[in-house]
Amino acid sequence: MFDLASTLLAAAAGPGARAAPTLFETATKALFPVAAYIALAPVLWFFFRGTWRELDVAAHEHQRKTLAAGSYDYRPAVLFVITALVLTLQEYYGGRDFYENHLKPFLRELEKQGGFGIDLRKWNELYGYGWWAFTRVFGYVAVPMIIWKICFRKDSLLDMGLRVRGFLKHAWIYGLCLAVVVPAVVIVSRAPDFGTYYPFYKQCSRSWFDLAMWEMMYFAQFFALEVFFRGFWLSGLRTTLGSGAIFAMCVPYCMIHYGKPYLEAAGAVVAGIALGSLAMRTKSIYSGFLVHVTVALLMDLLALSHRNALPTSLWGP
């Protein structure tokens, strides 16, 4: 998942940052995010200190009432267990191996029977990404919301950043983010590690239909990602951890980027803080979702364009 902060980190590091033949260059790249974190910290503090303060005050009041009543808030415990379960299931059953070992043989049998228009020779990779997108949407949205509603019936799921009221009031933040990140995306798209990494689905060049189907799946998992980390996580923890909920969320959010380019994983820390603070400020996940999908789509299109690989056919061969 390509993030706002990771784009800026990679752009600042330079398009040749991945090729690091010397120990000095490798160490420079490894330590560059630390300098970037220090430089960006005052900016984040300037924009979101008021939001963090409000969260801390509300959490302090909630904890005071909870302790005075002699009760216990089970939300953090339930949330952390759900998170561990969801991420573990996705790691072991939501990837390519599970698709190849269990789903592909099933699809092959259906194909032999002429069912559902299945064509593994042409669409196998897309089917695999379809499973990946489904596990993200189901794991990030359905599982936590169902369990949460069973455990906390009085909580409204709409409070997980899903309300649209007031979204237009904060639309300028979305515009500001794009004004900063779009130039960085243009620079980063020429870097070897990013320019050849995207799109994930390597058949996007075959047709506009392939590209459109991939982007629909990609967008769906981004929406699920925002629901889980900026909606479910922050809604469930803000009354007990206050602003600390945002920084706690950054730990698993950064870790799901492992395996991606280093600067993207490192940038996810700042991206998580910025998008989490934005979600708490606007009480909505939609601004973060729009930033995510805009950057992702632009990166895919630019990466294809730089490789002269944009599709030329509507449906392909």
mmCIF file of C-alpha atoms in Angstrom:
data_model
loop_
_atom_site.group_PDB
_atom_site.id
_atom_site.type_symbol
_atom_site.label_atom_id
_atom_site.label_comp_id
_atom_site.label_asym_id
_atom_site.label_seq_id
_atom_site.Cartn_x
_atom_site.Cartn_y
_atom_site.Cartn_z
ATOM 1 C CA MET A 1 0.000 0.000 0.000
ATOM 2 C CA PHE A 2 1.478 3.223 -1.138
ATOM 3 C CA ASP A 3 1.207 6.018 1.458
ATOM 4 C CA LEU A 4 1.525 9.764 1.546
ATOM 5 C CA ALA A 5 4.483 9.811 3.944
ATOM 6 C CA SER A 6 6.291 6.950 2.208
ATOM 7 C CA THR A 7 6.020 8.866 -1.057
ATOM 8 C CA LEU A 8 7.630 11.902 0.534
ATOM 9 C CA LEU A 9 10.374 9.828 2.166
ATOM 10 C CA ALA A 10 11.235 8.083 -1.081
ATOM 11 C CA ALA A 11 11.191 11.333 -3.045
ATOM 12 C CA ALA A 12 13.569 12.967 -0.571
ATOM 13 C CA ALA A 13 15.862 9.955 -0.612
ATOM 14 C CA GLY A 14 16.151 10.164 -4.387
ATOM 15 C CA PRO A 15 15.185 7.863 -7.263
ATOM 16 C CA GLY A 16 18.388 5.841 -7.038
ATOM 17 C CA ALA A 17 18.023 5.084 -3.327
ATOM 18 C CA ARG A 18 17.389 1.375 -3.809
ATOM 19 C CA ALA A 19 20.707 0.673 -5.523
ATOM 20 C CA ALA A 20 23.095 0.953 -2.578
ATOM 21 C CA PRO A 21 26.351 -0.820 -3.444
ATOM 22 C CA THR A 22 28.387 0.599 -0.564
ATOM 23 C CA LEU A 23 28.015 0.244 3.190
ATOM 24 C CA PHE A 24 27.821 4.020 3.579
ATOM 25 C CA GLU A 25 24.974 4.337 1.077
ATOM 26 C CA THR A 26 23.140 1.438 2.705
ATOM 27 C CA ALA A 27 23.499 2.995 6.160
ATOM 28 C CA THR A 28 22.367 6.365 4.805
ATOM 29 C CA LYS A 29 19.231 4.855 3.373
ATOM 30 C CA ALA A 30 18.567 2.866 6.545
ATOM 31 C CA LEU A 31 18.894 5.941 8.784
ATOM 32 C CA PHE A 32 17.200 8.415 6.465
ATOM 33 C CA PRO A 33 13.692 7.782 7.909
ATOM 34 C CA VAL A 34 14.960 8.756 11.360
ATOM 35 C CA ALA A 35 15.973 12.191 10.082
ATOM 36 C CA ALA A 36 12.673 12.453 8.234
ATOM 37 C CA TYR A 37 10.712 11.583 11.398
ATOM 38 C CA ILE A 38 12.525 14.328 13.311
ATOM 39 C CA ALA A 39 11.880 16.845 10.540
ATOM 40 C CA LEU A 40 8.195 15.948 10.212
ATOM 41 C CA ALA A 41 7.442 15.813 13.943
ATOM 42 C CA PRO A 42 7.003 19.610 14.346
ATOM 43 C CA VAL A 43 4.692 19.676 11.311
ATOM 44 C CA LEU A 44 2.483 16.934 12.723
ATOM 45 C CA TRP A 45 2.500 18.631 16.114
ATOM 46 C CA PHE A 46 1.501 21.972 14.589
ATOM 47 C CA PHE A 47 -1.446 20.534 12.658
ATOM 48 C CA PHE A 48 -2.752 17.980 15.151
ATOM 49 C CA ARG A 49 -1.777 19.066 18.658
ATOM 50 C CA GLY A 50 -5.304 20.335 19.292
ATOM 51 C CA THR A 51 -6.808 17.029 18.171
ATOM 52 C CA TRP A 52 -4.411 15.051 20.377
ATOM 53 C CA ARG A 53 -5.251 17.272 23.340
ATOM 54 C CA GLU A 54 -8.994 16.750 22.879
ATOM 55 C CA LEU A 55 -8.529 12.993 22.718
ATOM 56 C CA ASP A 56 -6.438 12.949 25.892
ATOM 57 C CA VAL A 57 -8.939 15.073 27.831
ATOM 58 C CA ALA A 58 -11.856 12.873 26.734
ATOM 59 C CA ALA A 59 -9.941 9.693 27.612
ATOM 60 C CA HIS A 60 -8.994 11.048 31.034
ATOM 61 C CA GLU A 61 -12.639 11.857 31.789
ATOM 62 C CA HIS A 62 -13.777 8.429 30.583
ATOM 63 C CA GLN A 63 -11.201 6.642 32.738
ATOM 64 C CA ARG A 64 -12.132 8.760 35.764
ATOM 65 C CA LYS A 65 -15.804 7.810 35.443
ATOM 66 C CA THR A 66 -14.962 4.162 34.812
ATOM 67 C CA LEU A 67 -12.762 3.921 37.904
ATOM 68 C CA ALA A 68 -15.273 5.839 40.033
ATOM 69 C CA ALA A 69 -17.982 3.386 39.023
ATOM 70 C CA GLY A 70 -15.745 0.433 39.850
ATOM 71 C CA SER A 71 -16.176 -0.974 36.359
ATOM 72 C CA TYR A 72 -13.735 -2.126 33.683
ATOM 73 C CA ASP A 73 -13.503 -1.192 30.004
ATOM 74 C CA TYR A 74 -13.054 -4.379 27.986
ATOM 75 C CA ARG A 75 -12.656 -2.578 24.656
ATOM 76 C CA PRO A 76 -8.823 -2.613 24.469
ATOM 77 C CA ALA A 77 -8.633 -6.314 25.335
ATOM 78 C CA VAL A 78 -11.270 -7.264 22.750
ATOM 79 C CA LEU A 79 -9.708 -5.030 20.110
ATOM 80 C CA PHE A 80 -6.183 -6.390 20.516
ATOM 81 C CA VAL A 81 -7.379 -9.994 20.393
ATOM 82 C CA ILE A 82 -9.417 -9.290 17.241
ATOM 83 C CA THR A 83 -6.396 -7.600 15.660
ATOM 84 C CA ALA A 84 -4.101 -10.526 16.438
ATOM 85 C CA LEU A 85 -6.663 -12.962 15.035
ATOM 86 C CA VAL A 86 -7.340 -10.993 11.846
ATOM 87 C CA LEU A 87 -3.695 -10.315 10.990
ATOM 88 C CA THR A 88 -2.666 -13.897 11.717
ATOM 89 C CA LEU A 89 -5.449 -15.354 9.556
ATOM 90 C CA GLN A 90 -4.540 -13.017 6.726
ATOM 91 C CA GLU A 91 -0.869 -13.902 6.952
ATOM 92 C CA TYR A 92 -1.435 -17.653 6.771
ATOM 93 C CA TYR A 93 -4.622 -17.936 4.718
ATOM 94 C CA GLY A 94 -5.013 -14.696 2.813
ATOM 95 C CA GLY A 95 -2.091 -14.954 0.428
ATOM 96 C CA ARG A 96 -1.000 -16.575 -2.780
ATOM 97 C CA ASP A 97 -0.036 -19.928 -1.239
ATOM 98 C CA PHE A 98 -3.530 -20.609 0.058
ATOM 99 C CA TYR A 99 -5.013 -19.674 -3.304
ATOM 100 C CA GLU A 100 -2.618 -21.934 -5.233
ATOM 101 C CA ASN A 101 -2.986 -24.914 -2.885
ATOM 102 C CA HIS A 102 -6.712 -24.815 -2.182
ATOM 103 C CA LEU A 103 -8.709 -22.456 -4.366
ATOM 104 C CA LYS A 104 -6.999 -22.921 -7.713
ATOM 105 C CA PRO A 105 -7.621 -26.716 -7.783
ATOM 106 C CA PHE A 106 -11.277 -26.041 -6.996
ATOM 107 C CA LEU A 107 -11.499 -23.481 -9.802
ATOM 108 C CA ARG A 108 -9.780 -25.917 -12.142
ATOM 109 C CA GLU A 109 -12.484 -28.497 -11.492
ATOM 110 C CA LEU A 110 -15.177 -25.912 -12.151
ATOM 111 C CA GLU A 111 -13.395 -24.921 -15.352
ATOM 112 C CA LYS A 112 -13.377 -28.543 -16.544
ATOM 113 C CA GLN A 113 -17.124 -28.667 -15.973
ATOM 114 C CA GLY A 114 -17.589 -25.453 -17.958
ATOM 115 C CA GLY A 115 -18.955 -23.568 -14.988
ATOM 116 C CA PHE A 116 -19.080 -19.801 -14.413
ATOM 117 C CA GLY A 117 -16.924 -18.949 -17.440
ATOM 118 C CA ILE A 118 -13.716 -19.652 -15.504
ATOM 119 C CA ASP A 119 -10.516 -19.326 -17.554
ATOM 120 C CA LEU A 120 -7.442 -20.018 -15.426
ATOM 121 C CA ARG A 121 -5.032 -19.623 -18.314
ATOM 122 C CA LYS A 122 -6.105 -16.018 -18.793
ATOM 123 C CA TRP A 123 -7.303 -14.900 -15.362
ATOM 124 C CA ASN A 124 -5.353 -16.971 -12.831
ATOM 125 C CA GLU A 125 -3.366 -14.035 -11.463
ATOM 126 C CA LEU A 126 -6.472 -11.870 -11.215
ATOM 127 C CA TYR A 127 -8.327 -14.650 -9.382
ATOM 128 C CA GLY A 128 -5.449 -14.800 -6.904
ATOM 129 C CA TYR A 129 -5.641 -11.081 -6.244
ATOM 130 C CA GLY A 130 -9.397 -11.399 -5.968
ATOM 131 C CA TRP A 131 -8.880 -13.787 -3.056
ATOM 132 C CA TRP A 132 -6.331 -11.398 -1.529
ATOM 133 C CA ALA A 133 -8.764 -8.460 -1.781
ATOM 134 C CA PHE A 134 -11.640 -10.528 -0.385
ATOM 135 C CA THR A 135 -9.645 -11.617 2.674
ATOM 136 C CA ARG A 136 -8.700 -7.999 3.373
ATOM 137 C CA VAL A 137 -12.249 -6.714 3.087
ATOM 138 C CA PHE A 138 -13.720 -9.599 5.084
ATOM 139 C CA GLY A 139 -10.967 -9.552 7.709
ATOM 140 C CA TYR A 140 -10.725 -5.799 8.126
ATOM 141 C CA VAL A 141 -14.443 -5.027 8.007
ATOM 142 C CA ALA A 142 -16.788 -7.977 8.553
ATOM 143 C CA VAL A 143 -14.896 -9.836 11.299
ATOM 144 C CA PRO A 144 -14.177 -6.891 13.641
ATOM 145 C CA MET A 145 -17.574 -5.266 13.178
ATOM 146 C CA ILE A 146 -19.542 -8.464 13.815
ATOM 147 C CA ILE A 147 -17.531 -9.364 16.917
ATOM 148 C CA TRP A 148 -17.589 -5.779 18.182
ATOM 149 C CA LYS A 149 -21.368 -5.489 17.827
ATOM 150 C CA ILE A 150 -21.832 -8.769 19.708
ATOM 151 C CA CYS A 151 -19.579 -7.604 22.539
ATOM 152 C CA PHE A 152 -20.687 -3.955 22.691
ATOM 153 C CA ARG A 153 -24.274 -3.739 21.481
ATOM 154 C CA LYS A 154 -24.727 -0.104 22.441
ATOM 155 C CA ASP A 155 -21.812 1.077 20.290
ATOM 156 C CA SER A 156 -22.734 2.435 16.869
ATOM 157 C CA LEU A 157 -20.625 1.086 14.014
ATOM 158 C CA LEU A 158 -21.089 4.408 12.234
ATOM 159 C CA ASP A 159 -18.901 5.974 14.919
ATOM 160 C CA MET A 160 -15.971 4.073 13.408
ATOM 161 C CA GLY A 161 -15.397 6.987 11.050
ATOM 162 C CA LEU A 162 -18.189 5.957 8.694
ATOM 163 C CA ARG A 163 -20.411 9.019 9.010
ATOM 164 C CA VAL A 164 -20.343 11.297 5.972
ATOM 165 C CA ARG A 165 -21.767 14.367 7.701
ATOM 166 C CA GLY A 166 -19.215 17.148 7.774
ATOM 167 C CA PHE A 167 -16.972 15.532 5.167
ATOM 168 C CA LEU A 168 -17.129 18.502 2.781
ATOM 169 C CA LYS A 169 -16.113 20.815 5.609
ATOM 170 C CA HIS A 170 -12.716 19.109 5.731
ATOM 171 C CA ALA A 171 -12.313 18.484 1.995
ATOM 172 C CA TRP A 172 -9.620 21.182 1.865
ATOM 173 C CA ILE A 173 -7.334 18.874 3.842
ATOM 174 C CA TYR A 174 -7.637 16.285 1.075
ATOM 175 C CA GLY A 175 -6.705 18.953 -1.476
ATOM 176 C CA LEU A 176 -3.732 20.068 0.615
ATOM 177 C CA CYS A 177 -2.438 16.506 0.932
ATOM 178 C CA LEU A 178 -2.654 16.017 -2.828
ATOM 179 C CA ALA A 179 -0.879 19.301 -3.507
ATOM 180 C CA VAL A 180 2.040 18.027 -1.434
ATOM 181 C CA VAL A 181 2.105 14.419 -2.515
ATOM 182 C CA VAL A 182 1.412 14.506 -6.262
ATOM 183 C CA PRO A 183 4.805 16.064 -7.167
ATOM 184 C CA ALA A 184 6.501 13.495 -4.918
ATOM 185 C CA VAL A 185 4.626 10.654 -6.636
ATOM 186 C CA VAL A 186 5.849 11.873 -10.021
ATOM 187 C CA ILE A 187 9.460 11.763 -8.752
ATOM 188 C CA VAL A 188 9.184 8.423 -6.971
ATOM 189 C CA SER A 189 7.478 6.700 -9.902
ATOM 190 C CA ARG A 190 10.798 6.832 -11.787
ATOM 191 C CA ALA A 191 12.706 5.042 -9.019
ATOM 192 C CA PRO A 192 13.554 1.421 -9.902
ATOM 193 C CA ASP A 193 12.187 -0.103 -6.683
ATOM 194 C CA PHE A 194 8.849 1.709 -6.964
ATOM 195 C CA GLY A 195 8.520 2.041 -10.723
ATOM 196 C CA THR A 196 8.860 -1.702 -11.295
ATOM 197 C CA TYR A 197 7.003 -2.767 -8.145
ATOM 198 C CA TYR A 198 3.664 -1.264 -9.149
ATOM 199 C CA PRO A 199 1.060 -2.281 -10.154
ATOM 200 C CA PHE A 200 1.004 -5.500 -8.161
ATOM 201 C CA TYR A 201 -1.113 -7.143 -10.852
ATOM 202 C CA LYS A 202 1.342 -7.601 -13.710
ATOM 203 C CA GLN A 203 -1.338 -8.163 -16.374
ATOM 204 C CA CYS A 204 -2.611 -4.582 -16.118
ATOM 205 C CA SER A 205 -0.937 -3.812 -19.444
ATOM 206 C CA ARG A 206 -3.016 -6.430 -21.237
ATOM 207 C CA SER A 207 -6.235 -4.395 -21.339
ATOM 208 C CA TRP A 208 -8.105 -1.544 -19.734
ATOM 209 C CA PHE A 209 -10.493 -4.169 -18.373
ATOM 210 C CA ASP A 210 -7.607 -5.849 -16.523
ATOM 211 C CA LEU A 211 -6.483 -2.510 -15.146
ATOM 212 C CA ALA A 212 -10.013 -1.514 -14.104
ATOM 213 C CA MET A 213 -10.672 -4.839 -12.351
ATOM 214 C CA TRP A 214 -7.378 -4.578 -10.492
ATOM 215 C CA GLU A 215 -7.999 -1.011 -9.365
ATOM 216 C CA MET A 216 -11.478 -1.934 -8.104
ATOM 217 C CA MET A 217 -9.957 -4.668 -5.936
ATOM 218 C CA TYR A 218 -7.137 -2.362 -4.874
ATOM 219 C CA PHE A 219 -9.556 0.396 -3.870
ATOM 220 C CA ALA A 220 -11.750 -2.051 -1.949
ATOM 221 C CA GLN A 221 -8.850 -3.249 0.184
ATOM 222 C CA PHE A 222 -7.777 0.361 0.808
ATOM 223 C CA PHE A 223 -11.258 1.164 2.070
ATOM 224 C CA ALA A 224 -11.170 -1.914 4.316
ATOM 225 C CA LEU A 225 -7.711 -0.893 5.534
ATOM 226 C CA GLU A 226 -8.966 2.550 6.536
ATOM 227 C CA VAL A 227 -12.036 1.075 8.242
ATOM 228 C CA PHE A 228 -9.836 -1.234 10.296
ATOM 229 C CA PHE A 229 -6.923 0.991 11.293
ATOM 230 C CA ARG A 230 -8.430 4.487 11.244
ATOM 231 C CA GLY A 231 -11.993 3.515 12.100
ATOM 232 C CA PHE A 232 -12.191 0.353 14.204
ATOM 233 C CA TRP A 233 -8.837 0.786 15.959
ATOM 234 C CA LEU A 234 -9.158 4.441 16.875
ATOM 235 C CA SER A 235 -12.831 4.241 17.776
ATOM 236 C CA GLY A 236 -12.162 1.297 20.058
ATOM 237 C CA LEU A 237 -9.135 2.769 21.833
ATOM 238 C CA ARG A 238 -9.610 6.516 21.953
ATOM 239 C CA THR A 239 -11.607 6.514 25.204
ATOM 240 C CA THR A 240 -8.883 4.565 27.025
ATOM 241 C CA LEU A 241 -5.635 5.581 25.318
ATOM 242 C CA GLY A 242 -6.514 9.060 24.046
ATOM 243 C CA SER A 243 -4.005 10.268 21.472
ATOM 244 C CA GLY A 244 -1.915 7.207 22.332
ATOM 245 C CA ALA A 245 -4.416 5.178 20.276
ATOM 246 C CA ILE A 246 -3.040 6.812 17.120
ATOM 247 C CA PHE A 247 0.558 5.886 17.905
ATOM 248 C CA ALA A 248 -0.394 2.369 19.017
ATOM 249 C CA MET A 249 -2.195 1.873 15.703
ATOM 250 C CA CYS A 250 0.986 2.714 13.823
ATOM 251 C CA VAL A 251 2.734 -0.432 15.077
ATOM 252 C CA PRO A 252 0.574 -3.058 13.298
ATOM 253 C CA TYR A 253 -0.005 -0.640 10.412
ATOM 254 C CA CYS A 254 3.744 -0.407 9.815
ATOM 255 C CA MET A 255 4.198 -4.160 10.171
ATOM 256 C CA ILE A 256 1.678 -5.043 7.445
ATOM 257 C CA HIS A 257 4.016 -3.177 5.060
ATOM 258 C CA TYR A 258 6.898 -5.585 5.716
ATOM 259 C CA GLY A 259 7.971 -7.119 2.434
ATOM 260 C CA LYS A 260 7.325 -3.874 0.569
ATOM 261 C CA PRO A 261 10.151 -1.443 -0.370
ATOM 262 C CA TYR A 262 11.967 -0.279 2.775
ATOM 263 C CA LEU A 263 11.068 3.397 2.457
ATOM 264 C CA GLU A 264 7.416 2.522 2.075
ATOM 265 C CA ALA A 265 7.432 0.469 5.270
ATOM 266 C CA ALA A 266 9.323 3.221 7.110
ATOM 267 C CA GLY A 267 7.009 5.884 5.722
ATOM 268 C CA ALA A 268 3.975 3.978 6.986
ATOM 269 C CA VAL A 269 4.830 5.144 10.511
ATOM 270 C CA VAL A 270 4.396 8.815 9.632
ATOM 271 C CA ALA A 271 1.508 8.039 7.294
ATOM 272 C CA GLY A 272 -0.262 6.193 10.091
ATOM 273 C CA ILE A 273 0.151 9.123 12.478
ATOM 274 C CA ALA A 274 -1.006 11.654 9.885
ATOM 275 C CA LEU A 275 -3.978 9.654 8.599
ATOM 276 C CA GLY A 276 -4.983 8.580 12.102
ATOM 277 C CA SER A 277 -4.855 12.153 13.380
ATOM 278 C CA LEU A 278 -6.774 13.303 10.319
ATOM 279 C CA ALA A 279 -9.450 10.677 10.933
ATOM 280 C CA MET A 280 -9.803 11.776 14.551
ATOM 281 C CA ARG A 281 -9.933 15.432 13.573
ATOM 282 C CA THR A 282 -12.592 14.943 10.890
ATOM 283 C CA LYS A 283 -14.310 11.991 12.625
ATOM 284 C CA SER A 284 -14.239 10.309 9.231
ATOM 285 C CA ILE A 285 -12.053 7.824 7.369
ATOM 286 C CA TYR A 286 -13.011 9.141 3.938
ATOM 287 C CA SER A 287 -10.315 11.789 3.573
ATOM 288 C CA GLY A 288 -7.608 9.226 4.276
ATOM 289 C CA PHE A 289 -9.253 6.760 1.908
ATOM 290 C CA LEU A 290 -9.343 9.312 -0.914
ATOM 291 C CA VAL A 291 -5.696 10.216 -0.374
ATOM 292 C CA HIS A 292 -4.769 6.533 -0.422
ATOM 293 C CA VAL A 293 -6.616 5.626 -3.608
ATOM 294 C CA THR A 294 -5.577 8.776 -5.461
ATOM 295 C CA VAL A 295 -1.908 8.142 -4.738
ATOM 296 C CA ALA A 296 -2.255 4.422 -5.509
ATOM 297 C CA LEU A 297 -3.985 4.993 -8.855
ATOM 298 C CA LEU A 298 -1.558 7.709 -9.871
ATOM 299 C CA MET A 299 1.417 5.548 -8.957
ATOM 300 C CA ASP A 300 0.097 2.600 -10.954
ATOM 301 C CA LEU A 301 -0.586 4.736 -14.023
ATOM 302 C CA LEU A 302 2.768 6.524 -13.848
ATOM 303 C CA ALA A 303 4.682 3.283 -13.338
ATOM 304 C CA LEU A 304 2.966 1.769 -16.374
ATOM 305 C CA SER A 305 3.525 4.910 -18.408
ATOM 306 C CA HIS A 306 7.252 5.036 -17.640
ATOM 307 C CA ARG A 307 7.554 1.430 -18.808
ATOM 308 C CA ASN A 308 5.502 2.196 -21.930
ATOM 309 C CA ALA A 309 3.109 -0.443 -20.634
ATOM 310 C CA LEU A 310 -0.250 1.331 -20.501
ATOM 311 C CA PRO A 311 -2.941 -0.894 -22.033
ATOM 312 C CA THR A 312 -3.896 -0.214 -25.653
ATOM 313 C CA SER A 313 -6.879 -2.572 -25.835
ATOM 314 C CA LEU A 314 -10.234 -2.440 -24.065
ATOM 315 C CA TRP A 315 -10.609 -6.197 -23.515
ATOM 316 C CA GLY A 316 -7.269 -7.654 -24.512
ATOM 317 C CA PRO A 317 -6.621 -10.869 -26.470
#
